Amino acid sequence: RNLPVVALLALLGVANLVTHLEAAGGLASSDLGHRLGIATMVTLIGLIGGRVVQEYLHQSPYRLLKE
């Protein structure tokens, strides 16, 4: 269940490495590290937020009204 979060954290580390390589002049691309980091953070927020909202709605007292 937590494997996608671990994979996204590893991808965030790769984005950090790419950013440092770009700053040192090792890579020629302009903002690949920053874009990868932002996309990874947005995906993490969506993944974790989706789990929290789903669990909240599952345990919500309002679900009793639907039954």
Coordinates of C-alpha atoms in Angstrom, one line a residue:
R1 CA 0.0 0.0 0.0
N2 CA 2.9 2.4 0.8
L3 CA 5.1 1.4 -2.1
P4 CA 3.9 4.2 -4.5
V5 CA 4.8 6.8 -1.8
V6 CA 8.3 5.3 -1.4
A7 CA 8.7 5.3 -5.2
L8 CA 7.7 9.0 -5.4
L9 CA 10.1 9.9 -2.6
A10 CA 12.9 8.2 -4.5
L11 CA 11.8 10.1 -7.6
L12 CA 12.0 13.3 -5.5
G13 CA 15.6 12.4 -4.7
V14 CA 16.4 11.9 -8.4
A15 CA 14.9 15.3 -9.1
N16 CA 17.1 16.8 -6.4
L17 CA 20.2 15.1 -7.9
V18 CA 19.3 16.4 -11.4
T19 CA 18.8 19.9 -10.0
H20 CA 22.3 19.8 -8.5
L21 CA 23.8 18.4 -11.7
E22 CA 22.2 21.2 -13.7
A23 CA 23.6 23.8 -11.3
A24 CA 27.1 22.3 -11.5
G25 CA 27.0 22.3 -15.3
G26 CA 26.8 18.6 -15.7
L27 CA 23.5 18.6 -17.6
A28 CA 22.5 21.0 -20.4
S29 CA 18.7 21.0 -19.8
S30 CA 17.3 24.1 -18.3
D31 CA 14.7 23.3 -15.6
L32 CA 14.2 19.5 -15.8
G33 CA 15.1 19.0 -12.1
H34 CA 12.7 21.7 -10.9
R35 CA 9.9 20.5 -13.1
L36 CA 10.3 16.9 -12.1
G37 CA 10.4 17.9 -8.4
I38 CA 7.2 20.0 -8.7
A39 CA 5.4 17.2 -10.6
T40 CA 6.4 14.7 -8.0
M41 CA 5.2 16.9 -5.2
V42 CA 1.9 17.5 -6.9
T43 CA 1.5 13.7 -7.4
L44 CA 2.4 13.1 -3.7
I45 CA -0.2 15.6 -2.5
G46 CA -2.8 14.0 -4.7
L47 CA -2.0 10.5 -3.6
I48 CA -1.9 11.3 0.1
G49 CA -4.8 13.6 -0.1
G50 CA -6.9 11.1 -1.9
R51 CA -6.2 8.5 0.8
V52 CA -7.1 10.9 3.6
V53 CA -10.4 12.1 2.0
Q54 CA -11.4 8.5 1.2
E55 CA -10.8 7.4 4.8
Y56 CA -12.6 10.4 6.1
L57 CA -15.6 9.7 3.9
H58 CA -15.6 6.0 4.8
Q59 CA -15.8 6.9 8.6
S60 CA -18.0 9.9 8.2
P61 CA -21.2 10.0 10.3
Y62 CA -23.0 11.4 7.2
R63 CA -22.7 8.0 5.5
L64 CA -25.4 6.8 7.9
L65 CA -27.8 9.2 6.3
K66 CA -27.3 7.6 2.9
E67 CA -28.3 4.1 4.2

